Amino acid sequence: TTTLFLIVLILIVASLILAGALRALRTAGTPDEVSADEITGQIVEKLALTNMTEVPRDQLTKHYSVNAEPGVLLQDYSYYINQSANNGTEVTCFVLESEELFPELEKIVSEHIASKAAGFKEMNPAEYEMIQRYTVEQDGRYVLVAVTENNAAAVKIFLSMLA
C-alpha cells in the first residue's frame, strides 16, 4: 500500500507540473497587453489635458497619411487632439504590426508634424514652438507621439504602462 500511495503521489505531482508547463507555453509571448486607448487615456488624464477629444477611428487618415487597415502597418491606435483649432496639443499611441516597421511610421509622423506646424507658424507662434518640440518614443511595437507642454511626463506614463 505504501508503494501504491507513492506511485499515486508521484503521478499527481507530475500531472501538476505538466499542467503548469502547458499553461506557461500557452501564454508565452501573449502577455496581457495594454491597449492604445488605455495609454492615451491615462496620459490625457494624468497630465490633466483639457478639451481633448478622441479622433474617431475612421478619421485618422485625415490627419496622418497612413494606411490604417489592420494587418498592414498598425495593429491598433488611439489619437487625441485638442478641440480648439488654436491648440496644437495631441497624444497618439500606435501599436505596430511589427517593431521593424517603426522607421516607416516615424516618417509618417514627421510629415504629419511638419504639416501641423505649418498651420500654426503664423497663426500661433507659441503653439508652433510646442509642436516643434514633439516627442516620438518607441517601446517594442508601441509608439507614442506627444505634442504637449510636458512631453517628458507623457513619455514616463507611456513607459510605465508598458513595464
Steps between C-alpha positions, in 0.01 A plus 500: 500500500790738566633434151157564348470825701841618375412419140172693526679792669767507228231493229313789664818711533602419143156597365511831691843577359387408149184713531709799613744454214218480245338815642834682478544392137148615408556849642864545395530796263146619571535719806206703617545781252399856569282657232585822321174645643612426855836668445366820343216515752742481792730766352210739436367439851827512694629809317157662550481591132177692455266520200645183351292281273574159357510504122259239360675198353383577147650851520866414567592522132377861491786585736768237430584372150493140619335183383289428808371166371570228761789273410691749283693734729287546810341247729334766716505873562340776703522868410397796716506863388389823661152615404624854443641581157742737679658223710753256356496248785469137395574158645517197274588140573561260214544125534701376204448164335876454545758720672710485182237728341598789729709688238201505265271636771765750615505651148119527499508669843766745385290597196190541720683724747649715222154550352347576838778743593462688170139577589603656831818681398340838431171451683634403843879512551483354855309195377737473204795477741323229704429300183864531395601342834289187440625167629490155343575211737513135399476201733484181297192517278359798692567855381399818681473836325468782754442866423445644846651754736656207689607229257742350755210427737299348213795272414538399867132398518530316167806301607358422846188349343712268287741395776 
